[in-house]
Coordinates of C-alpha atoms in Angstrom, one line a residue:
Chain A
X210 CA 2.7 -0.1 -44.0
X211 CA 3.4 3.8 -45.3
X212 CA 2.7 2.0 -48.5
X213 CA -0.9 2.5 -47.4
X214 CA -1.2 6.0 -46.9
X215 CA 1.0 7.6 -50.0
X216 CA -1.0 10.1 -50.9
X217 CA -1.1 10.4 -55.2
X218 CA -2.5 13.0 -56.6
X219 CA -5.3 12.8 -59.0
X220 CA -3.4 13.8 -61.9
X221 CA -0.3 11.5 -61.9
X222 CA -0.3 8.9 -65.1
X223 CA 0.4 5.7 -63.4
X224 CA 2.7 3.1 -66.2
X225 CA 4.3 -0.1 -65.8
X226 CA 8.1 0.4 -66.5
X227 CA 10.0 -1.4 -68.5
X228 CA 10.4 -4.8 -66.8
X229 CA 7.2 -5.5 -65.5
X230 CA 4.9 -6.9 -67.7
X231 CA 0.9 -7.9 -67.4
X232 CA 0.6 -11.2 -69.0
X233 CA -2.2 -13.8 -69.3
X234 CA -0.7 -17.4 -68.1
X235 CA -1.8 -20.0 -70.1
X236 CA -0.9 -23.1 -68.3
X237 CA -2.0 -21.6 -65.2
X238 CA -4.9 -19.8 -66.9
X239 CA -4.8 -16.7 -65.0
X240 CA -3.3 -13.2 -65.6
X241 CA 0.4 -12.3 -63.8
X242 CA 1.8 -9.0 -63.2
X243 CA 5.8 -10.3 -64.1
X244 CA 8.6 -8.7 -62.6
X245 CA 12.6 -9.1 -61.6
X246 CA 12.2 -12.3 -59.6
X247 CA 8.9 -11.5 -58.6
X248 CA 5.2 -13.2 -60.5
X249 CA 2.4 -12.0 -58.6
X250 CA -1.7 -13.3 -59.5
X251 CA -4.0 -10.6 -61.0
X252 CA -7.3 -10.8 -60.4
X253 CA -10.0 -9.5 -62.6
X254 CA -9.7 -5.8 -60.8
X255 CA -6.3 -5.7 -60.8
X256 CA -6.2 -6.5 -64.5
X257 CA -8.5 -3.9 -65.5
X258 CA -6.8 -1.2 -63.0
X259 CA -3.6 -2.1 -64.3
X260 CA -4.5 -2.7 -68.3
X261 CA -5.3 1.2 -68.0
X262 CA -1.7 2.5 -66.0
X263 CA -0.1 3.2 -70.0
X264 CA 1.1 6.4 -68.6
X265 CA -1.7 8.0 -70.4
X266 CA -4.5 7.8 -68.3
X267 CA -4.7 10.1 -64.8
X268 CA -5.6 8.5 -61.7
X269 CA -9.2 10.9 -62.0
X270 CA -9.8 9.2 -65.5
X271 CA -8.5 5.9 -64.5
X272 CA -11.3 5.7 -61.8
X273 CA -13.7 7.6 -64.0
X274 CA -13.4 4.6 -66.8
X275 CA -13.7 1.7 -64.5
X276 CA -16.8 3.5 -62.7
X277 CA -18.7 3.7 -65.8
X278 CA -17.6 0.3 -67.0
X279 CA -18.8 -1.4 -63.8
X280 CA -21.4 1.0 -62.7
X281 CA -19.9 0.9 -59.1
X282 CA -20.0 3.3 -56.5
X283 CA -16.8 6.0 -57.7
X284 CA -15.7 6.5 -54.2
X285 CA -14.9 2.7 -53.7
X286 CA -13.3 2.4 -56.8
X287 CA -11.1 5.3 -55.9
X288 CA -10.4 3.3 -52.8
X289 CA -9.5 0.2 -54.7
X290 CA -7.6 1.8 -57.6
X291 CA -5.2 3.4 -55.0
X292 CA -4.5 0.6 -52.5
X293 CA -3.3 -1.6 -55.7
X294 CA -1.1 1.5 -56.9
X295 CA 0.0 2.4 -53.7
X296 CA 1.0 -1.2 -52.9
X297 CA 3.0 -1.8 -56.4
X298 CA 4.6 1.7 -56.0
X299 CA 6.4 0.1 -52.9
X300 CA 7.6 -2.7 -55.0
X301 CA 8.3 -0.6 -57.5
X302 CA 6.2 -2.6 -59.8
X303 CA 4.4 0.9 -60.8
X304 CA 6.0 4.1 -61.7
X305 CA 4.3 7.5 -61.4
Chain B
X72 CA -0.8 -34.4 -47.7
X73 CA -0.4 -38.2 -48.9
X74 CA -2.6 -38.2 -52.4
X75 CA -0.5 -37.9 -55.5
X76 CA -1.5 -34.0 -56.3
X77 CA -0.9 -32.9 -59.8
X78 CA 2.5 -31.9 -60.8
X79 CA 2.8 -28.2 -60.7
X80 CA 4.2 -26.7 -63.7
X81 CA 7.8 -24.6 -63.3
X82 CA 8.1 -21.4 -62.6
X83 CA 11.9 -20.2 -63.4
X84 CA 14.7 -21.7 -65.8
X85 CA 18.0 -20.6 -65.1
X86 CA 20.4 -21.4 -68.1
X87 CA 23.6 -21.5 -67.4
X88 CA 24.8 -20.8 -71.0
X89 CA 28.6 -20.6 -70.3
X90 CA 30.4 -21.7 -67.1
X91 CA 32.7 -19.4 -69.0
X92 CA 34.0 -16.4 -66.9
X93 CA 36.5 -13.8 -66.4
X94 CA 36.4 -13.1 -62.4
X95 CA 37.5 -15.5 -60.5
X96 CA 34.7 -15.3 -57.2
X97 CA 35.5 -17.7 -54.2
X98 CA 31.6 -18.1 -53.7
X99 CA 30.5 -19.0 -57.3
X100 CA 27.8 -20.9 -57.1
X101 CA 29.1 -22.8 -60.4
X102 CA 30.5 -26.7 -59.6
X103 CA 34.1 -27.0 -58.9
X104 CA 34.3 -29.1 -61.9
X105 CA 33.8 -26.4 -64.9
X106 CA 32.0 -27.4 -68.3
X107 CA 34.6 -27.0 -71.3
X108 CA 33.3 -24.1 -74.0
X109 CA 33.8 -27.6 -76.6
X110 CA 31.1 -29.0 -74.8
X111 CA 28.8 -26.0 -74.4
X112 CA 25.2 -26.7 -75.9
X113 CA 25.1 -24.7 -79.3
X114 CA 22.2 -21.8 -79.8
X115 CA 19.6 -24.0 -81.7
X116 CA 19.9 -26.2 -78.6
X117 CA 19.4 -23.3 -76.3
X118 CA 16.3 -21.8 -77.8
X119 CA 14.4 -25.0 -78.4
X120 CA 15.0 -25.9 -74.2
X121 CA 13.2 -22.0 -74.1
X122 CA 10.7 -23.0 -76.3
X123 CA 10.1 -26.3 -74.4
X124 CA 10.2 -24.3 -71.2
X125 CA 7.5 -21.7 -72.1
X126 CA 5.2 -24.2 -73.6
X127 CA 5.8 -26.2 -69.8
X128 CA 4.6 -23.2 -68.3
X129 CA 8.0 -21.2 -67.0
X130 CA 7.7 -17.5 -66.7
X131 CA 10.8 -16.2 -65.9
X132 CA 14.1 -17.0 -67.5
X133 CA 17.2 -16.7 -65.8
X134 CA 20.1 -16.1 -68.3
X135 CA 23.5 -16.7 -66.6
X136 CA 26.7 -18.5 -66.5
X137 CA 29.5 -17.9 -66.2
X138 CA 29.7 -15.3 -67.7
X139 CA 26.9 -15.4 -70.1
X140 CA 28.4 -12.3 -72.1
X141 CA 31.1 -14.5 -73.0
X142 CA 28.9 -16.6 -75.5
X143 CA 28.8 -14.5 -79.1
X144 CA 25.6 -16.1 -79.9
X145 CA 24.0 -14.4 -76.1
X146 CA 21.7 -11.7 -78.9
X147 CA 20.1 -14.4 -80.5
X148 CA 19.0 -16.6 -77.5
X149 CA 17.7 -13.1 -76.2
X150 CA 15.7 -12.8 -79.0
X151 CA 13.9 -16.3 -78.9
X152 CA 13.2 -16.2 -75.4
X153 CA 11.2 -13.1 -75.8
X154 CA 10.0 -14.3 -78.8
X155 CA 8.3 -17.0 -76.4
X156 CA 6.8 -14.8 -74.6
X157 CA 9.6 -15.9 -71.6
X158 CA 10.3 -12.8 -68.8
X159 CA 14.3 -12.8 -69.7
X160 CA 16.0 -11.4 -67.1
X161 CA 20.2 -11.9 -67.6
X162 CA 22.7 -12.3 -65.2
X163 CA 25.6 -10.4 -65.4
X164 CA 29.2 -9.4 -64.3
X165 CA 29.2 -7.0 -66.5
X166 CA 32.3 -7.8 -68.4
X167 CA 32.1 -8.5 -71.7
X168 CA 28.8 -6.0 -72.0
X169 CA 30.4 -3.3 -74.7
X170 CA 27.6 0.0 -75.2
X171 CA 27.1 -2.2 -78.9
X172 CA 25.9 -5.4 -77.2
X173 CA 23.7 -3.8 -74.5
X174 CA 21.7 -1.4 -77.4
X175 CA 21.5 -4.7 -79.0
X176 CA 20.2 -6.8 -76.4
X177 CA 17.6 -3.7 -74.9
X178 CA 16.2 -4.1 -78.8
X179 CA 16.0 -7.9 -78.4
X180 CA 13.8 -7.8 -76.1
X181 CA 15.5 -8.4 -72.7
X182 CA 13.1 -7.5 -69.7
X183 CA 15.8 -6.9 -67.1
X184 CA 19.5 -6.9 -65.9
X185 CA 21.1 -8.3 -62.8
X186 CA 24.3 -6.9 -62.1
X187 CA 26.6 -8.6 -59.8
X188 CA 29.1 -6.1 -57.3
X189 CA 31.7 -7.3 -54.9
X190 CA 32.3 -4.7 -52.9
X191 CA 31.7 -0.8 -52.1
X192 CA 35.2 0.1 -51.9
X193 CA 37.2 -0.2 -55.5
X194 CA 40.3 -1.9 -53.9
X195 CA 38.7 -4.6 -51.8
X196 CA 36.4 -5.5 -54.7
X197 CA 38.5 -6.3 -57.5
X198 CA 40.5 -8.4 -54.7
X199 CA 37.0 -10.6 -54.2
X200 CA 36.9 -10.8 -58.2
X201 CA 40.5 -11.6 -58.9
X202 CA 39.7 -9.0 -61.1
X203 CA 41.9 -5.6 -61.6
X204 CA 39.0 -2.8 -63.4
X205 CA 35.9 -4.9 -62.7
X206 CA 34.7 -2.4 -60.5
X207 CA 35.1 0.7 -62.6
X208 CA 33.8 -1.6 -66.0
X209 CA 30.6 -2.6 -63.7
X210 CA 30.1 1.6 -62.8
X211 CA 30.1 1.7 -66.7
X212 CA 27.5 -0.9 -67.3
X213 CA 25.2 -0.1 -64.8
X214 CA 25.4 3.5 -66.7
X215 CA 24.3 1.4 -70.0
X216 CA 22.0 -0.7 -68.7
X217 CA 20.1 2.2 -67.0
X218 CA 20.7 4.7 -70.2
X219 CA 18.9 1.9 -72.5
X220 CA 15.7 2.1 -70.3
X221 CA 16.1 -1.6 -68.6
X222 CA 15.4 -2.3 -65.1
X223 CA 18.6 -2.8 -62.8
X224 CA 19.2 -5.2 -60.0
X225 CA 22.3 -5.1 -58.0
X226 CA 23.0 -8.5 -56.9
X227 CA 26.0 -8.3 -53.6
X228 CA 27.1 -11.8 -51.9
X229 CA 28.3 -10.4 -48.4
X230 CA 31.4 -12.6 -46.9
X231 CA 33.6 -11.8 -44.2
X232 CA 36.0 -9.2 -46.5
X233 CA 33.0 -7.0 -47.3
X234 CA 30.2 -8.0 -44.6
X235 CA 30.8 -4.5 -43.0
X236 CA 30.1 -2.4 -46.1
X237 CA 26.9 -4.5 -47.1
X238 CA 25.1 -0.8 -46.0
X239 CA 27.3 0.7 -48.3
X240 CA 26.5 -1.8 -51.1
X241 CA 22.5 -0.9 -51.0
X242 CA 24.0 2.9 -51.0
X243 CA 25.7 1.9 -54.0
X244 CA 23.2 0.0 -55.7
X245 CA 20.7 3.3 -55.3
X246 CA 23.7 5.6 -56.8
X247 CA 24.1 2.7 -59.9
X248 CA 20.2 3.7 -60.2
X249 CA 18.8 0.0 -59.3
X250 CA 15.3 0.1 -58.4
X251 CA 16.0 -3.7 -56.4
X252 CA 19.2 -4.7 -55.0
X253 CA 19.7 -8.9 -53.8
X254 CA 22.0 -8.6 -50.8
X255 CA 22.9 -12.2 -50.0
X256 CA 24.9 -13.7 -47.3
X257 CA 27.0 -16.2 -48.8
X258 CA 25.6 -20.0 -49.3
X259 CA 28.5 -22.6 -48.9
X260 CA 28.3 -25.1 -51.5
X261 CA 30.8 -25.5 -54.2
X262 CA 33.5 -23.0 -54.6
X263 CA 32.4 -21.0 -50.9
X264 CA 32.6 -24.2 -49.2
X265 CA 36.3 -24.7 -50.2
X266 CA 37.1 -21.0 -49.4
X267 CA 34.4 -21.8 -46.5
X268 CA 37.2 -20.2 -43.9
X269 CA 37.9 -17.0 -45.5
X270 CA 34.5 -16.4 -46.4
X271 CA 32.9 -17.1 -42.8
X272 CA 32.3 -13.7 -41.0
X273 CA 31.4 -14.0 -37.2
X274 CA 28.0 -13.8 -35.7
X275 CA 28.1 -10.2 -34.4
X276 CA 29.5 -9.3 -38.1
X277 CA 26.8 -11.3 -39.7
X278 CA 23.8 -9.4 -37.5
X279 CA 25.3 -6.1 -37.6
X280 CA 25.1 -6.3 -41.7
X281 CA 21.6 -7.3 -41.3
X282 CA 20.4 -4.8 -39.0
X283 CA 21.9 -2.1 -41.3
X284 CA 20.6 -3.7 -44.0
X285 CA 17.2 -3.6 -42.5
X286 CA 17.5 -0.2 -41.4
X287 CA 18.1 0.9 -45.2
X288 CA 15.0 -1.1 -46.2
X289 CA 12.4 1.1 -44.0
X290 CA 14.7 4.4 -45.4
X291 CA 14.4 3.4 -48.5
X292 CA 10.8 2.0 -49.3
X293 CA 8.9 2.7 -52.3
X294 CA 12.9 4.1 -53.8
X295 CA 14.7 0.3 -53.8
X296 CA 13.4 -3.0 -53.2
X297 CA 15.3 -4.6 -51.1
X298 CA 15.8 -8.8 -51.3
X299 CA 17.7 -10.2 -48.5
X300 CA 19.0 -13.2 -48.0
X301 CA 20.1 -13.7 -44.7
X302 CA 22.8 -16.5 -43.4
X303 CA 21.3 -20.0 -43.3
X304 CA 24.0 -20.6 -40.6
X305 CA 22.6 -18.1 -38.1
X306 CA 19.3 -19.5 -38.0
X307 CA 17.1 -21.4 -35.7
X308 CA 15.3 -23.3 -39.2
X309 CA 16.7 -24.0 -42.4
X310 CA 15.6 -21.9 -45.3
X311 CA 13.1 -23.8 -47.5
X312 CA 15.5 -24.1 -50.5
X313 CA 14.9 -23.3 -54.0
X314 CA 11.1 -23.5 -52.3
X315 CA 11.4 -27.0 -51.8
X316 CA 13.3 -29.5 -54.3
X317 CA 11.9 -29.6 -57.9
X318 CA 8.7 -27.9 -57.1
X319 CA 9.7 -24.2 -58.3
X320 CA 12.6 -24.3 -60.7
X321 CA 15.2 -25.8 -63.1
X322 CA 18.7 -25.2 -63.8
X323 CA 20.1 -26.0 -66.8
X324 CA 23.6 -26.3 -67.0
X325 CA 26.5 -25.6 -70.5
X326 CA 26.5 -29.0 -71.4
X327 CA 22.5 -29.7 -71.0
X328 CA 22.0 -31.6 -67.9
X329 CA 19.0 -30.3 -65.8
X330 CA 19.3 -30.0 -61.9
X331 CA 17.0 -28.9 -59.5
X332 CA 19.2 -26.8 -58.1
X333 CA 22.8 -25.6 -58.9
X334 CA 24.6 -27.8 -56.2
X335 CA 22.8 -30.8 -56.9
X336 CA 25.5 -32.6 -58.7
X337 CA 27.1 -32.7 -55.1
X338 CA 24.8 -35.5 -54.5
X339 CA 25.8 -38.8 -55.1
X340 CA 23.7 -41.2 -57.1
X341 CA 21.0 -39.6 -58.3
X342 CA 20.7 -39.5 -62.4
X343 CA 20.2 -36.2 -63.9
X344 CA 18.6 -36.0 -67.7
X345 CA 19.7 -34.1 -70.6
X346 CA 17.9 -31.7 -72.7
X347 CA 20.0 -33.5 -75.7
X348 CA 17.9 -36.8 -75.0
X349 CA 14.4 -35.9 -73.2
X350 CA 12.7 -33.1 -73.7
X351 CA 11.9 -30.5 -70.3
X352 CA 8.4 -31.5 -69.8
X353 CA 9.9 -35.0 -69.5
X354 CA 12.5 -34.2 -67.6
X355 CA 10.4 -32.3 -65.0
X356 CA 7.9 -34.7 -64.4
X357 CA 9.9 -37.9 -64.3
X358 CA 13.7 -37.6 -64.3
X359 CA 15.0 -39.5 -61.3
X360 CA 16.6 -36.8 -59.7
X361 CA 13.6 -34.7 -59.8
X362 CA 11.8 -36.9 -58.0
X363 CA 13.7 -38.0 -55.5
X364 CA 13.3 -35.5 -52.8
X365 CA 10.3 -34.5 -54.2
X366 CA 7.5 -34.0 -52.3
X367 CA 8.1 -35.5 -47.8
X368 CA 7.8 -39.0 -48.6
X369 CA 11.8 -39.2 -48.8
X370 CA 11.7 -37.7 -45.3
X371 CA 13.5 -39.0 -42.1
X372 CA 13.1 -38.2 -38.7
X373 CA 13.0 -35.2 -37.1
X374 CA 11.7 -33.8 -40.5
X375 CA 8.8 -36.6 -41.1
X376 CA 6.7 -35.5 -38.2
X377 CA 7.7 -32.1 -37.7
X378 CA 5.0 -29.5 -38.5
X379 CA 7.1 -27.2 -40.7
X380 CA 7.6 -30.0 -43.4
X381 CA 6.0 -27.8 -45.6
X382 CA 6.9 -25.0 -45.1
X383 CA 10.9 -25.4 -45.3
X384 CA 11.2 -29.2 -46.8
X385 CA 13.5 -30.1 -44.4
X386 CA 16.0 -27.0 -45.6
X387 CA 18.1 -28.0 -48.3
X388 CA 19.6 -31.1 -49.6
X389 CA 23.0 -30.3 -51.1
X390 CA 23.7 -28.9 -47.2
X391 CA 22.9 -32.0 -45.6
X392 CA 24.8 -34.0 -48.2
X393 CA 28.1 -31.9 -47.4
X394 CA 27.8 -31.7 -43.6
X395 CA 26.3 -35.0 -42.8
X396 CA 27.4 -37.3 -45.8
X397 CA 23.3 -38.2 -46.0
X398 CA 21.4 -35.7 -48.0
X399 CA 17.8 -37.4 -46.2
X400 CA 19.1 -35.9 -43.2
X401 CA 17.7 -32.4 -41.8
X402 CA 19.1 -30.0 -43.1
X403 CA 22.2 -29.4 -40.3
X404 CA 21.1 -25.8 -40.2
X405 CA 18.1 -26.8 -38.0
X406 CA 18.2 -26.8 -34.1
X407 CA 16.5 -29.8 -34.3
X408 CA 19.0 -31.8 -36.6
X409 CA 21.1 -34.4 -34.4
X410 CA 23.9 -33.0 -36.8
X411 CA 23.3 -29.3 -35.7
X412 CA 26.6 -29.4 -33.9
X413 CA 28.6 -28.9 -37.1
X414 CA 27.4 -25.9 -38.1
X415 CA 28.6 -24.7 -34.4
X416 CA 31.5 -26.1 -35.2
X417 CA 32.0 -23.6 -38.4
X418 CA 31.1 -20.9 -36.3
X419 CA 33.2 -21.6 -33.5
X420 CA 36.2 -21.2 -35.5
X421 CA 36.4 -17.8 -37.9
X422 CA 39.7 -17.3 -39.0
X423 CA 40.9 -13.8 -38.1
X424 CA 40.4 -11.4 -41.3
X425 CA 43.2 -12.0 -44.1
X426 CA 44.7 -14.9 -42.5
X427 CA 42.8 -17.2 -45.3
X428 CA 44.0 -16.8 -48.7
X429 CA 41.1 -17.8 -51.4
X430 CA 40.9 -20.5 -53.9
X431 CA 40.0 -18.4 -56.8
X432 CA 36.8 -20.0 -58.9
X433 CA 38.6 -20.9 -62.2
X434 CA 38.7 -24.0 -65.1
X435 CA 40.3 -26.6 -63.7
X436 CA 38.9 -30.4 -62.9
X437 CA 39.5 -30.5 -59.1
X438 CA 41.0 -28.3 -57.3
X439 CA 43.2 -29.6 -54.6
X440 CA 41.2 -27.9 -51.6
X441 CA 38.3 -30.5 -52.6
X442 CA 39.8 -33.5 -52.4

């Protein structure tokens, strides 16, 4: 998959456009990532990765925040935080 | 998998508010037999089945018709769905979407817009539509729905008159500023199985349309998604339709009767609810025709023992109804099906290009090619 190996640079703002929407699922009691014909499961690192793309945040503080917050290793987060972007950037499901 | 498992709540609603339309497409997926605008459920109606739906656990709602543009009251069921927290996506000719009632429905809270095309070039499109302008009013409103800030999706049936442009189609739907396009090969039921003959494009048509198609997927990645529904006629399995009966979605349709899928009515005996007299949650868990092809118990042979049962469901039962009078049959789609000789049959026989003149969609009882 190219998807894989986009390269984004640390300063982009990553956002969810109009049309895709995070939402907690109450009957299913998990969190969705709703788009055009599309519901996709969020777990818990997606839904902190992706409560932080508001087009505010850069990538750099993006994985800064989550670093702190979970005391993990930065370099894996960095991994994580891209793979997730660079896989909803293919479906379009995350603007930069 | 033989122990009752609990129900699964629905995922999708689609509303067909209107069977109301101005074009006149020989596919639509709409019953021959259109729903009078006297009989149409009013708004209050609506936006209590929305509420009932988001409370059963649907997501997405599917706002179409018809022409659901045509209702005056299309704002204010906008509004409640997103009020209900419902992903509201509306499907859309176009016609009938003025710059007013697009800025109106963006601040309503509409999520998304699926715009239909018919065709690349102008001409040949406003033939499909039985529709002189459509093309040029659709150029317009994918200009409004893209200027208010909403996500557009193209949505292109291919058929014989525009199966060789279906490249062109993605083209356009990139130009139109879609970020998804749905280019799907025609589904005979209803009004595409009367014009089934002028609709039908041959085999080497069919794949060459597919292989561009898939060619502009790989171009294209990460610019538009691409959905693709190829031709359930070409294939070696049936397509596992609507993701197997009653276990996705519902369609509600003008008048209030909810179907597991939009052909359904097609199938003899089975008793559909209304939303005027049971509730949705109701309706999904115990309405008779809900049930009755849920799950594989209904299954026959070669379906009951084959290993894809669920994965595909035995294809789809409104295409087993119309080919093999029997809707427990395979679907005839699959090599397997001892009925697999009539979709040959179809194929076997494409009328040469313009020989075929369609049966335009439109409000009448019956038309005479169904009898």
């Amino acid at each position: 998959m190219s998807a894989e190996t986009i390269a984004i640079a640390e300063e982009v703002r990553p956002r969810l456009p109009r049309g895709v929407r995070l939402r907690h699922d109450e009957t299913r009691r998990e969190w969705t990532l709703l788009a055009p014909e599309r519901v996709l499961k969020a777990d818990r690192i997606a839904v902190e990765i992706l409560k932080r793309c508001t087009g505010e945040k850069t990538l750099r503080e993006i994985v800064d925040e989550l670093t702190a917050a979970y005391g993990a290793d930065r370099a894996r987060v960095d991994t994580d935080v891209r793979a997730l972007l660079a896989q909803l950037v293919a479906k379009r499901m995350v603007d930069l | 998998m033989n122990a009752p498992a609990k129900l699964a709540a629905p995922i999708g609603i689609l509303a067909e508010l209107t069977h109301r339309c101005p074009l006149g497409c020989p596919y639509c997926s709409n019953p021959l037999a259109l729903d009078p605008r006297v009989e149409e459920l009013d708004a209050e109606t609506w936006k209590r089945v929305f509420s009932e739906a988001a409370a059963a656990g649907v997501l997405h709602a599917h706002l179409s018709g018809g022409e659901p543009a045509s209702r005056r009251d299309l704002v204010e069921i906008v509004a409640h769905c997103a009020k209900v927290g419902l992903y509201t996506n509306l499907i859309t000719s176009g016609i009938g979407i003025t710059p007013a009632v697009m800025a109106r429905l963006s601040e309503a809270g509409l999520d998304h817009v699926q715009l239909s095309i018919q065709d690349a070039d102008p001409v040949s499109a406003d033939k499909i539509a039985g529709y002189a302008g459509g093309f040029a009013r659709k150029r317009e409103v994918a200009g409004l729905v893209t200027g208010a800030g909403l996500p557009l999706t193209v949505n292109a049936v291919i058929h014989r008159a525009n199966v060789a442009r279906a490249g062109a189609m993605v083209e356009l739907a990139i130009a139109l500023g879609a970020r998804r396009v749905e280019v799907a090969h025609t589904q005979y039921y209803g009004w595409a199985m009367v014009n089934r003959a002028a609709l039908l494009p041959s085999r080497a048509e069919a794949q060459a349309a597919i292989e561009e198609v898939e060619r502009l997927r790989k171009l294209h990645e990460g610019r538009i998604v691409i959905d693709h529904v190829i031709p359930d006629y070409h294939a070696r399995y049936p397509k596992a339709c609507m993701g197997g009966w009653a276990r996705r979605t519902l369609n509600v349709t003008p008048t209030g009767r909810v179907l597991p899928c939009h052909a359904a009515e097609t199938i003899p005996g089975l008793e559909f609810w209304n939303v005027k007299e049971h509730s949705l949650a109701e309706i999904w868990a115990s309405s008779p025709a809900f049930n009755a092809f849920r799950g594989t118990e209904w299954m026959r042979e070669p379906c009951r023992s084959c290993p894809r049962k669920e994965i595909d469901f035995g294809g789809c039962r409104c295409q087993a109804m119309a080919m093999t009078g029997d809707p427990r049959q395979a679907d005839p789609v699959c090599h397997l099906s001892p009925h697999h000789s009539a979709i040959e049959a179809a194929l076997g026989n494409p009328a040469s290009a313009g020989e075929v003149e369609y049966q335009y969609r439109r409000m009448v009882r019956v038309p005479a090619a169904a009898e």
